[in-house]
Amino acid sequence: MSSVEQFGYRQELQRSLGFADLMIYGLIFMVPIAPFGIFGNVFAVSHGMVALAYVIGLVAMAFTALSYAQMARAFPMAGSVYTYAGRGIAAPVGFIAGWAILLDYVLVPSLLYLVASAAMNSFVPVIPIWGWLVIFVLLNTVVNYLGIQMTARITRIMLVAELAVLAIFLVVGGVALAQGKAQTGALTPLFESSSFTWSVVLAAASVAVLSFLGFDGISTLAEENREDARRLGRSMVAALGVAAVLFVVQTWVAALLTPNRAKLIAEGDAAGSAFYDTAAFAGGQWLSVLTAVATAIAWGFANSLVAQAATSRLLFAMGRDRQLPRFLAVVDPKHKVPVNATLAVAAISLILGVYMSTRENGIGELASLVNFGAMSAFLLLHIAVVVHYLIRQRSRNYWAHLVAPVIGFAVLVAVVINQNVAAQWVGGIWLALGLVVLGGSYLMGRKPALPTEVK
């Protein structure tokens, strides 16, 4: 009997992914060059302490990754935090966790498509932003429909390309620093005494953490993992660790070379071009163009590709449990992918992306909401670890099942409190709506329930 059948499900998805596939998937989801696109915003909010913001973001996500690893080991199924909270605490809590993470998973493809389309429109203005959106959505949907193995092959190629661009930037940046182009002291990106306050750094971390979101997407592929469940958790931790090193190094180098520092801190980076301006200062216009195009392709194709795959697996899991419409659980018999969920994500991404492209600060609004949804769901994940292992299983592993989750919970609370106020309001309304939907299910006699575990 397979591990999925043990929990009352049928094995429908194809088990074809190994440790390397999963880790690469997580790295692509996080995007090794993710800081390129939001560097200016993090720089402005952190008062130049960009590297510190990413270090704190890493701390928050590291404890969350440890909790994910524990729950993936206990419940090796698709559905991510929805499955873990539902199985670890109770089905209604799982619904709320799934509802919260939907704010992240459903919106993040739209955010990625919008960022990439805006970037491509700046280079090829003859094609409007909505036109680029259509191109990116259609391309990723076709690749995902062809199966998870096709997605895995494409992600390997894209990862190599992103790392090559990052290496070029770091080499050119290193040469620029050796030539004396540094605009500030070597340790300023990590700590600046005149600007440091916890509120400033935590607010910056709440933005920087967007770059880390994606390692958790690995958990949605649990039913396509061909190895031991422990390897799934280890791939999450490994992907997070590699990405963190890359994020800190590239932002440190960029922060040292950023021109017009005071102006950027005072006025922000509404155009999202601060990193590309820094690249031009370090190596010339060719480097600016290279990093900008790489960002567009990484966000619009590579990252969106795996984001769509992860979101479709979450919708598949909730549809299978009848907590969302059942048609989302339909699996293509040939390619072994949740075809209706994949198409649903594509449609939502296209409609929402086109709409948000008409708003003045559509990218910023989407980014804030994505972060709020993820952080809220992660809080329930930490609680699920304590309830399942410490209370139900009587575990004596106090570090993994009590101390680490409590620390992770506390750090996330601090980050959420310092988030954008508008995001807190809209996110709060979304969670309240989820409670209304849950209450309606009870009134209609459709109490959330999960298949009984087979002993």
PDB file of N, CA and C in Angstrom, residues 40-128:
ATOM      1  N   GLY A  40      15.339  47.579  -4.846  1.00  0.00           N
ATOM      2  CA  GLY A  40      15.153  48.984  -4.502  1.00  0.00           C
ATOM      3  C   GLY A  40      14.192  49.186  -3.352  1.00  0.00           C
ATOM      4  N   ASN A  41      13.098  48.424  -3.343  1.00  0.00           N
ATOM      5  CA  ASN A  41      12.126  48.549  -2.259  1.00  0.00           C
ATOM      6  C   ASN A  41      12.717  48.122  -0.925  1.00  0.00           C
ATOM      7  N   VAL A  42      13.438  46.995  -0.925  1.00  0.00           N
ATOM      8  CA  VAL A  42      14.055  46.521   0.314  1.00  0.00           C
ATOM      9  C   VAL A  42      15.131  47.497   0.780  1.00  0.00           C
ATOM     10  N   PHE A  43      15.902  48.038  -0.160  1.00  0.00           N
ATOM     11  CA  PHE A  43      16.951  49.002   0.169  1.00  0.00           C
ATOM     12  C   PHE A  43      16.350  50.234   0.846  1.00  0.00           C
ATOM     13  N   ALA A  44      15.264  50.750   0.271  1.00  0.00           N
ATOM     14  CA  ALA A  44      14.650  51.967   0.810  1.00  0.00           C
ATOM     15  C   ALA A  44      14.060  51.727   2.193  1.00  0.00           C
ATOM     16  N   VAL A  45      13.323  50.629   2.348  1.00  0.00           N
ATOM     17  CA  VAL A  45      12.662  50.355   3.634  1.00  0.00           C
ATOM     18  C   VAL A  45      13.683  50.046   4.722  1.00  0.00           C
ATOM     19  N   SER A  46      14.780  49.375   4.354  1.00  0.00           N
ATOM     20  CA  SER A  46      15.800  48.985   5.345  1.00  0.00           C
ATOM     21  C   SER A  46      16.848  50.065   5.577  1.00  0.00           C
ATOM     22  N   HIS A  47      16.725  51.191   4.876  1.00  0.00           N
ATOM     23  CA  HIS A  47      17.718  52.278   4.965  1.00  0.00           C
ATOM     24  C   HIS A  47      19.105  51.793   4.564  1.00  0.00           C
ATOM     25  N   GLY A  48      19.137  50.936   3.559  1.00  0.00           N
ATOM     26  CA  GLY A  48      20.400  50.441   3.032  1.00  0.00           C
ATOM     27  C   GLY A  48      20.891  49.137   3.635  1.00  0.00           C
ATOM     28  N   MET A  49      20.239  48.648   4.688  1.00  0.00           N
ATOM     29  CA  MET A  49      20.675  47.408   5.349  1.00  0.00           C
ATOM     30  C   MET A  49      19.990  46.203   4.698  1.00  0.00           C
ATOM     31  N   VAL A  50      20.210  46.052   3.409  1.00  0.00           N
ATOM     32  CA  VAL A  50      19.529  45.023   2.631  1.00  0.00           C
ATOM     33  C   VAL A  50      19.946  43.619   3.065  1.00  0.00           C
ATOM     34  N   ALA A  51      21.229  43.405   3.241  1.00  0.00           N
ATOM     35  CA  ALA A  51      21.714  42.081   3.628  1.00  0.00           C
ATOM     36  C   ALA A  51      21.130  41.648   4.969  1.00  0.00           C
ATOM     37  N   LEU A  52      21.018  42.587   5.903  1.00  0.00           N
ATOM     38  CA  LEU A  52      20.441  42.266   7.216  1.00  0.00           C
ATOM     39  C   LEU A  52      18.978  41.874   7.073  1.00  0.00           C
ATOM     40  N   ALA A  53      18.250  42.581   6.216  1.00  0.00           N
ATOM     41  CA  ALA A  53      16.840  42.255   5.992  1.00  0.00           C
ATOM     42  C   ALA A  53      16.695  40.820   5.490  1.00  0.00           C
ATOM     43  N   TYR A  54      17.598  40.398   4.598  1.00  0.00           N
ATOM     44  CA  TYR A  54      17.530  39.036   4.069  1.00  0.00           C
ATOM     45  C   TYR A  54      17.964  38.004   5.107  1.00  0.00           C
ATOM     46  N   VAL A  55      18.893  38.364   5.967  1.00  0.00           N
ATOM     47  CA  VAL A  55      19.304  37.444   7.031  1.00  0.00           C
ATOM     48  C   VAL A  55      18.133  37.185   7.974  1.00  0.00           C
ATOM     49  N   ILE A  56      17.413  38.251   8.349  1.00  0.00           N
ATOM     50  CA  ILE A  56      16.260  38.094   9.240  1.00  0.00           C
ATOM     51  C   ILE A  56      15.150  37.321   8.532  1.00  0.00           C
ATOM     52  N   GLY A  57      14.962  37.602   7.242  1.00  0.00           N
ATOM     53  CA  GLY A  57      13.990  36.824   6.476  1.00  0.00           C
ATOM     54  C   GLY A  57      14.343  35.356   6.461  1.00  0.00           C
ATOM     55  N   LEU A  58      15.640  35.054   6.371  1.00  0.00           N
ATOM     56  CA  LEU A  58      16.103  33.667   6.399  1.00  0.00           C
ATOM     57  C   LEU A  58      15.761  33.007   7.727  1.00  0.00           C
ATOM     58  N   VAL A  59      15.986  33.722   8.832  1.00  0.00           N
ATOM     59  CA  VAL A  59      15.686  33.166  10.153  1.00  0.00           C
ATOM     60  C   VAL A  59      14.213  32.777  10.242  1.00  0.00           C
ATOM     61  N   ALA A  60      13.345  33.676   9.779  1.00  0.00           N
ATOM     62  CA  ALA A  60      11.909  33.397   9.810  1.00  0.00           C
ATOM     63  C   ALA A  60      11.571  32.166   8.985  1.00  0.00           C
ATOM     64  N   MET A  61      12.137  32.086   7.788  1.00  0.00           N
ATOM     65  CA  MET A  61      11.824  30.975   6.897  1.00  0.00           C
ATOM     66  C   MET A  61      12.528  29.680   7.283  1.00  0.00           C
ATOM     67  N   ALA A  62      13.687  29.771   7.952  1.00  0.00           N
ATOM     68  CA  ALA A  62      14.424  28.564   8.341  1.00  0.00           C
ATOM     69  C   ALA A  62      13.608  27.735   9.325  1.00  0.00           C
ATOM     70  N   PHE A  63      13.042  28.392  10.330  1.00  0.00           N
ATOM     71  CA  PHE A  63      12.220  27.660  11.307  1.00  0.00           C
ATOM     72  C   PHE A  63      10.950  27.126  10.657  1.00  0.00           C
ATOM     73  N   THR A  64      10.419  27.873   9.704  1.00  0.00           N
ATOM     74  CA  THR A  64       9.243  27.402   8.977  1.00  0.00           C
ATOM     75  C   THR A  64       9.593  26.175   8.135  1.00  0.00           C
ATOM     76  N   ALA A  65      10.776  26.179   7.512  1.00  0.00           N
ATOM     77  CA  ALA A  65      11.211  25.032   6.716  1.00  0.00           C
ATOM     78  C   ALA A  65      11.359  23.788   7.596  1.00  0.00           C
ATOM     79  N   LEU A  66      11.867  23.967   8.823  1.00  0.00           N
ATOM     80  CA  LEU A  66      12.004  22.834   9.737  1.00  0.00           C
ATOM     81  C   LEU A  66      10.634  22.248  10.085  1.00  0.00           C
ATOM     82  N   SER A  67       9.647  23.121  10.283  1.00  0.00           N
ATOM     83  CA  SER A  67       8.297  22.638  10.585  1.00  0.00           C
ATOM     84  C   SER A  67       7.691  21.940   9.377  1.00  0.00           C
ATOM     85  N   TYR A  68       7.932  22.475   8.184  1.00  0.00           N
ATOM     86  CA  TYR A  68       7.462  21.809   6.968  1.00  0.00           C
ATOM     87  C   TYR A  68       8.067  20.419   6.859  1.00  0.00           C
ATOM     88  N   ALA A  69       9.355  20.303   7.143  1.00  0.00           N
ATOM     89  CA  ALA A  69      10.029  19.008   7.035  1.00  0.00           C
ATOM     90  C   ALA A  69       9.412  17.985   7.990  1.00  0.00           C
ATOM     91  N   GLN A  70       9.072  18.422   9.199  1.00  0.00           N
ATOM     92  CA  GLN A  70       8.462  17.525  10.176  1.00  0.00           C
ATOM     93  C   GLN A  70       7.092  17.044   9.706  1.00  0.00           C
ATOM     94  N   MET A  71       6.284  17.959   9.182  1.00  0.00           N
ATOM     95  CA  MET A  71       4.928  17.588   8.766  1.00  0.00           C
ATOM     96  C   MET A  71       4.921  16.800   7.462  1.00  0.00           C
ATOM     97  N   ALA A  72       5.879  17.072   6.573  1.00  0.00           N
ATOM     98  CA  ALA A  72       5.974  16.302   5.328  1.00  0.00           C
ATOM     99  C   ALA A  72       6.322  14.852   5.627  1.00  0.00           C
ATOM    100  N   ARG A  73       7.078  14.656   6.675  1.00  0.00           N
ATOM    101  CA  ARG A  73       7.443  13.306   7.094  1.00  0.00           C
ATOM    102  C   ARG A  73       6.229  12.556   7.643  1.00  0.00           C
ATOM    103  N   ALA A  74       5.360  13.265   8.368  1.00  0.00           N
ATOM    104  CA  ALA A  74       4.184  12.633   8.963  1.00  0.00           C
ATOM    105  C   ALA A  74       3.071  12.412   7.946  1.00  0.00           C
ATOM    106  N   PHE A  75       2.912  13.383   7.024  1.00  0.00           N
ATOM    107  CA  PHE A  75       1.811  13.323   6.057  1.00  0.00           C
ATOM    108  C   PHE A  75       2.340  13.600   4.646  1.00  0.00           C
ATOM    109  N   PRO A  76       2.914  12.589   3.989  1.00  0.00           N
ATOM    110  CA  PRO A  76       3.527  12.776   2.668  1.00  0.00           C
ATOM    111  C   PRO A  76       2.490  12.843   1.546  1.00  0.00           C
ATOM    112  N   MET A  77       1.727  13.936   1.525  1.00  0.00           N
ATOM    113  CA  MET A  77       0.670  14.107   0.541  1.00  0.00           C
ATOM    114  C   MET A  77       0.708  15.505  -0.036  1.00  0.00           C
ATOM    115  N   ALA A  78       0.066  15.671  -1.215  1.00  0.00           N
ATOM    116  CA  ALA A  78      -0.072  16.995  -1.809  1.00  0.00           C
ATOM    117  C   ALA A  78      -0.978  17.842  -0.922  1.00  0.00           C
ATOM    118  N   GLY A  79      -0.875  19.166  -1.059  1.00  0.00           N
ATOM    119  CA  GLY A  79      -1.762  20.042  -0.304  1.00  0.00           C
ATOM    120  C   GLY A  79      -1.046  21.006   0.607  1.00  0.00           C
ATOM    121  N   SER A  80       0.267  20.783   0.837  1.00  0.00           N
ATOM    122  CA  SER A  80       1.063  21.722   1.628  1.00  0.00           C
ATOM    123  C   SER A  80       0.459  21.951   3.007  1.00  0.00           C
ATOM    124  N   VAL A  81       0.425  23.198   3.454  1.00  0.00           N
ATOM    125  CA  VAL A  81      -0.003  23.515   4.814  1.00  0.00           C
ATOM    126  C   VAL A  81      -1.479  23.176   5.035  1.00  0.00           C
ATOM    127  N   TYR A  82      -2.271  23.148   3.974  1.00  0.00           N
ATOM    128  CA  TYR A  82      -3.676  22.726   4.095  1.00  0.00           C
ATOM    129  C   TYR A  82      -3.748  21.307   4.647  1.00  0.00           C
ATOM    130  N   THR A  83      -2.957  20.410   4.073  1.00  0.00           N
ATOM    131  CA  THR A  83      -2.928  19.021   4.525  1.00  0.00           C
ATOM    132  C   THR A  83      -2.356  18.918   5.930  1.00  0.00           C
ATOM    133  N   TYR A  84      -1.265  19.634   6.194  1.00  0.00           N
ATOM    134  CA  TYR A  84      -0.586  19.507   7.485  1.00  0.00           C
ATOM    135  C   TYR A  84      -1.431  20.032   8.635  1.00  0.00           C
ATOM    136  N   ALA A  85      -2.089  21.172   8.462  1.00  0.00           N
ATOM    137  CA  ALA A  85      -2.944  21.716   9.520  1.00  0.00           C
ATOM    138  C   ALA A  85      -4.207  20.875   9.671  1.00  0.00           C
ATOM    139  N   GLY A  86      -4.749  20.408   8.547  1.00  0.00           N
ATOM    140  CA  GLY A  86      -5.953  19.600   8.604  1.00  0.00           C
ATOM    141  C   GLY A  86      -5.726  18.262   9.276  1.00  0.00           C
ATOM    142  N   ARG A  87      -4.614  17.621   8.948  1.00  0.00           N
ATOM    143  CA  ARG A  87      -4.293  16.331   9.558  1.00  0.00           C
ATOM    144  C   ARG A  87      -3.673  16.484  10.941  1.00  0.00           C
ATOM    145  N   GLY A  88      -2.875  17.544  11.101  1.00  0.00           N
ATOM    146  CA  GLY A  88      -2.167  17.717  12.369  1.00  0.00           C
ATOM    147  C   GLY A  88      -3.021  18.294  13.474  1.00  0.00           C
ATOM    148  N   ILE A  89      -4.034  19.105  13.114  1.00  0.00           N
ATOM    149  CA  ILE A  89      -4.899  19.709  14.129  1.00  0.00           C
ATOM    150  C   ILE A  89      -6.331  19.217  13.940  1.00  0.00           C
ATOM    151  N   ALA A  90      -7.002  19.716  12.900  1.00  0.00           N
ATOM    152  CA  ALA A  90      -8.376  19.311  12.608  1.00  0.00           C
ATOM    153  C   ALA A  90      -8.725  19.791  11.212  1.00  0.00           C
ATOM    154  N   ALA A  91      -9.680  19.119  10.577  1.00  0.00           N
ATOM    155  CA  ALA A  91     -10.061  19.453   9.208  1.00  0.00           C
ATOM    156  C   ALA A  91     -10.488  20.914   9.040  1.00  0.00           C
ATOM    157  N   PRO A  92     -11.291  21.492   9.956  1.00  0.00           N
ATOM    158  CA  PRO A  92     -11.665  22.909   9.792  1.00  0.00           C
ATOM    159  C   PRO A  92     -10.462  23.846   9.832  1.00  0.00           C
ATOM    160  N   VAL A  93      -9.481  23.541  10.667  1.00  0.00           N
ATOM    161  CA  VAL A  93      -8.268  24.354  10.733  1.00  0.00           C
ATOM    162  C   VAL A  93      -7.497  24.222   9.428  1.00  0.00           C
ATOM    163  N   GLY A  94      -7.502  23.014   8.866  1.00  0.00           N
ATOM    164  CA  GLY A  94      -6.853  22.801   7.574  1.00  0.00           C
ATOM    165  C   GLY A  94      -7.491  23.644   6.490  1.00  0.00           C
ATOM    166  N   PHE A  95      -8.825  23.766   6.536  1.00  0.00           N
ATOM    167  CA  PHE A  95      -9.506  24.597   5.549  1.00  0.00           C
ATOM    168  C   PHE A  95      -9.049  26.050   5.658  1.00  0.00           C
ATOM    169  N   ILE A  96      -8.977  26.578   6.890  1.00  0.00           N
ATOM    170  CA  ILE A  96      -8.551  27.973   7.083  1.00  0.00           C
ATOM    171  C   ILE A  96      -7.105  28.153   6.642  1.00  0.00           C
ATOM    172  N   ALA A  97      -6.244  27.166   6.938  1.00  0.00           N
ATOM    173  CA  ALA A  97      -4.846  27.251   6.500  1.00  0.00           C
ATOM    174  C   ALA A  97      -4.774  27.237   4.970  1.00  0.00           C
ATOM    175  N   GLY A  98      -5.561  26.361   4.351  1.00  0.00           N
ATOM    176  CA  GLY A  98      -5.595  26.310   2.893  1.00  0.00           C
ATOM    177  C   GLY A  98      -6.147  27.594   2.305  1.00  0.00           C
ATOM    178  N   TRP A  99      -7.164  28.154   2.955  1.00  0.00           N
ATOM    179  CA  TRP A  99      -7.749  29.415   2.500  1.00  0.00           C
ATOM    180  C   TRP A  99      -6.717  30.540   2.574  1.00  0.00           C
ATOM    181  N   ALA A 100      -5.953  30.558   3.668  1.00  0.00           N
ATOM    182  CA  ALA A 100      -4.926  31.596   3.835  1.00  0.00           C
ATOM    183  C   ALA A 100      -3.824  31.456   2.794  1.00  0.00           C
ATOM    184  N   ILE A 101      -3.336  30.229   2.584  1.00  0.00           N
ATOM    185  CA  ILE A 101      -2.237  30.028   1.645  1.00  0.00           C
ATOM    186  C   ILE A 101      -2.711  30.236   0.207  1.00  0.00           C
ATOM    187  N   LEU A 102      -4.036  30.117  -0.031  1.00  0.00           N
ATOM    188  CA  LEU A 102      -4.566  30.417  -1.358  1.00  0.00           C
ATOM    189  C   LEU A 102      -4.290  31.867  -1.737  1.00  0.00           C
ATOM    190  N   LEU A 103      -4.295  32.748  -0.738  1.00  0.00           N
ATOM    191  CA  LEU A 103      -4.006  34.153  -1.001  1.00  0.00           C
ATOM    192  C   LEU A 103      -2.598  34.302  -1.562  1.00  0.00           C
ATOM    193  N   ASP A 104      -1.703  33.420  -1.129  1.00  0.00           N
ATOM    194  CA  ASP A 104      -0.330  33.387  -1.641  1.00  0.00           C
ATOM    195  C   ASP A 104      -0.293  32.674  -2.984  1.00  0.00           C
ATOM    196  N   TYR A 105      -0.728  31.417  -3.012  1.00  0.00           N
ATOM    197  CA  TYR A 105      -0.553  30.581  -4.189  1.00  0.00           C
ATOM    198  C   TYR A 105      -1.332  31.063  -5.408  1.00  0.00           C
ATOM    199  N   VAL A 106      -2.569  31.524  -5.190  1.00  0.00           N
ATOM    200  CA  VAL A 106      -3.385  31.949  -6.325  1.00  0.00           C
ATOM    201  C   VAL A 106      -2.932  33.301  -6.866  1.00  0.00           C
ATOM    202  N   LEU A 107      -2.453  34.176  -5.980  1.00  0.00           N
ATOM    203  CA  LEU A 107      -2.041  35.507  -6.413  1.00  0.00           C
ATOM    204  C   LEU A 107      -0.616  35.552  -6.955  1.00  0.00           C
ATOM    205  N   VAL A 108       0.261  34.672  -6.474  1.00  0.00           N
ATOM    206  CA  VAL A 108       1.667  34.790  -6.849  1.00  0.00           C
ATOM    207  C   VAL A 108       1.908  34.586  -8.351  1.00  0.00           C
ATOM    208  N   PRO A 109       1.205  33.674  -9.039  1.00  0.00           N
ATOM    209  CA  PRO A 109       1.428  33.614 -10.489  1.00  0.00           C
ATOM    210  C   PRO A 109       1.064  34.935 -11.175  1.00  0.00           C
ATOM    211  N   SER A 110      -0.036  35.559 -10.736  1.00  0.00           N
ATOM    212  CA  SER A 110      -0.431  36.849 -11.318  1.00  0.00           C
ATOM    213  C   SER A 110       0.640  37.900 -11.081  1.00  0.00           C
ATOM    214  N   LEU A 111       1.200  37.909  -9.869  1.00  0.00           N
ATOM    215  CA  LEU A 111       2.262  38.860  -9.537  1.00  0.00           C
ATOM    216  C   LEU A 111       3.476  38.640 -10.432  1.00  0.00           C
ATOM    217  N   LEU A 112       3.863  37.392 -10.608  1.00  0.00           N
ATOM    218  CA  LEU A 112       5.042  37.077 -11.412  1.00  0.00           C
ATOM    219  C   LEU A 112       4.829  37.455 -12.878  1.00  0.00           C
ATOM    220  N   TYR A 113       3.666  37.111 -13.396  1.00  0.00           N
ATOM    221  CA  TYR A 113       3.359  37.457 -14.790  1.00  0.00           C
ATOM    222  C   TYR A 113       3.351  38.966 -14.995  1.00  0.00           C
ATOM    223  N   LEU A 114       2.804  39.687 -14.020  1.00  0.00           N
ATOM    224  CA  LEU A 114       2.698  41.142 -14.145  1.00  0.00           C
ATOM    225  C   LEU A 114       4.076  41.796 -14.130  1.00  0.00           C
ATOM    226  N   VAL A 115       4.946  41.381 -13.208  1.00  0.00           N
ATOM    227  CA  VAL A 115       6.302  41.930 -13.130  1.00  0.00           C
ATOM    228  C   VAL A 115       7.059  41.666 -14.436  1.00  0.00           C
ATOM    229  N   ALA A 116       6.979  40.425 -14.904  1.00  0.00           N
ATOM    230  CA  ALA A 116       7.700  40.052 -16.125  1.00  0.00           C
ATOM    231  C   ALA A 116       7.145  40.777 -17.351  1.00  0.00           C
ATOM    232  N   SER A 117       5.830  40.892 -17.429  1.00  0.00           N
ATOM    233  CA  SER A 117       5.203  41.548 -18.581  1.00  0.00           C
ATOM    234  C   SER A 117       5.543  43.030 -18.636  1.00  0.00           C
ATOM    235  N   ALA A 118       5.580  43.669 -17.465  1.00  0.00           N
ATOM    236  CA  ALA A 118       5.948  45.084 -17.415  1.00  0.00           C
ATOM    237  C   ALA A 118       7.394  45.273 -17.861  1.00  0.00           C
ATOM    238  N   ALA A 119       8.269  44.350 -17.436  1.00  0.00           N
ATOM    239  CA  ALA A 119       9.679  44.443 -17.814  1.00  0.00           C
ATOM    240  C   ALA A 119       9.852  44.241 -19.327  1.00  0.00           C
ATOM    241  N   MET A 120       9.166  43.240 -19.882  1.00  0.00           N
ATOM    242  CA  MET A 120       9.288  42.977 -21.316  1.00  0.00           C
ATOM    243  C   MET A 120       8.685  44.110 -22.137  1.00  0.00           C
ATOM    244  N   ASN A 121       7.614  44.713 -21.628  1.00  0.00           N
ATOM    245  CA  ASN A 121       6.984  45.831 -22.328  1.00  0.00           C
ATOM    246  C   ASN A 121       7.921  47.025 -22.431  1.00  0.00           C
ATOM    247  N   SER A 122       8.800  47.179 -21.426  1.00  0.00           N
ATOM    248  CA  SER A 122       9.744  48.292 -21.462  1.00  0.00           C
ATOM    249  C   SER A 122      10.793  48.108 -22.555  1.00  0.00           C
ATOM    250  N   PHE A 123      11.053  46.837 -22.942  1.00  0.00           N
ATOM    251  CA  PHE A 123      12.028  46.550 -23.993  1.00  0.00           C
ATOM    252  C   PHE A 123      11.357  46.404 -25.362  1.00  0.00           C
ATOM    253  N   VAL A 124      10.151  45.827 -25.349  1.00  0.00           N
ATOM    254  CA  VAL A 124       9.410  45.632 -26.594  1.00  0.00           C
ATOM    255  C   VAL A 124       8.026  46.267 -26.423  1.00  0.00           C
ATOM    256  N   PRO A 125       7.941  47.589 -26.462  1.00  0.00           N
ATOM    257  CA  PRO A 125       6.681  48.285 -26.185  1.00  0.00           C
ATOM    258  C   PRO A 125       5.590  48.046 -27.215  1.00  0.00           C
ATOM    259  N   VAL A 126       5.946  47.503 -28.383  1.00  0.00           N
ATOM    260  CA  VAL A 126       4.933  47.251 -29.403  1.00  0.00           C
ATOM    261  C   VAL A 126       3.931  46.211 -28.924  1.00  0.00           C
ATOM    262  N   ILE A 127       4.357  45.340 -28.020  1.00  0.00           N
ATOM    263  CA  ILE A 127       3.453  44.355 -27.411  1.00  0.00           C
ATOM    264  C   ILE A 127       3.021  44.904 -26.053  1.00  0.00           C
ATOM    265  N   PRO A 128       1.727  45.156 -25.833  1.00  0.00           N
ATOM    266  CA  PRO A 128       1.262  45.711 -24.553  1.00  0.00           C
ATOM    267  C   PRO A 128       1.469  44.733 -23.407  1.00  0.00           C
TER     268      PRO A 128
END
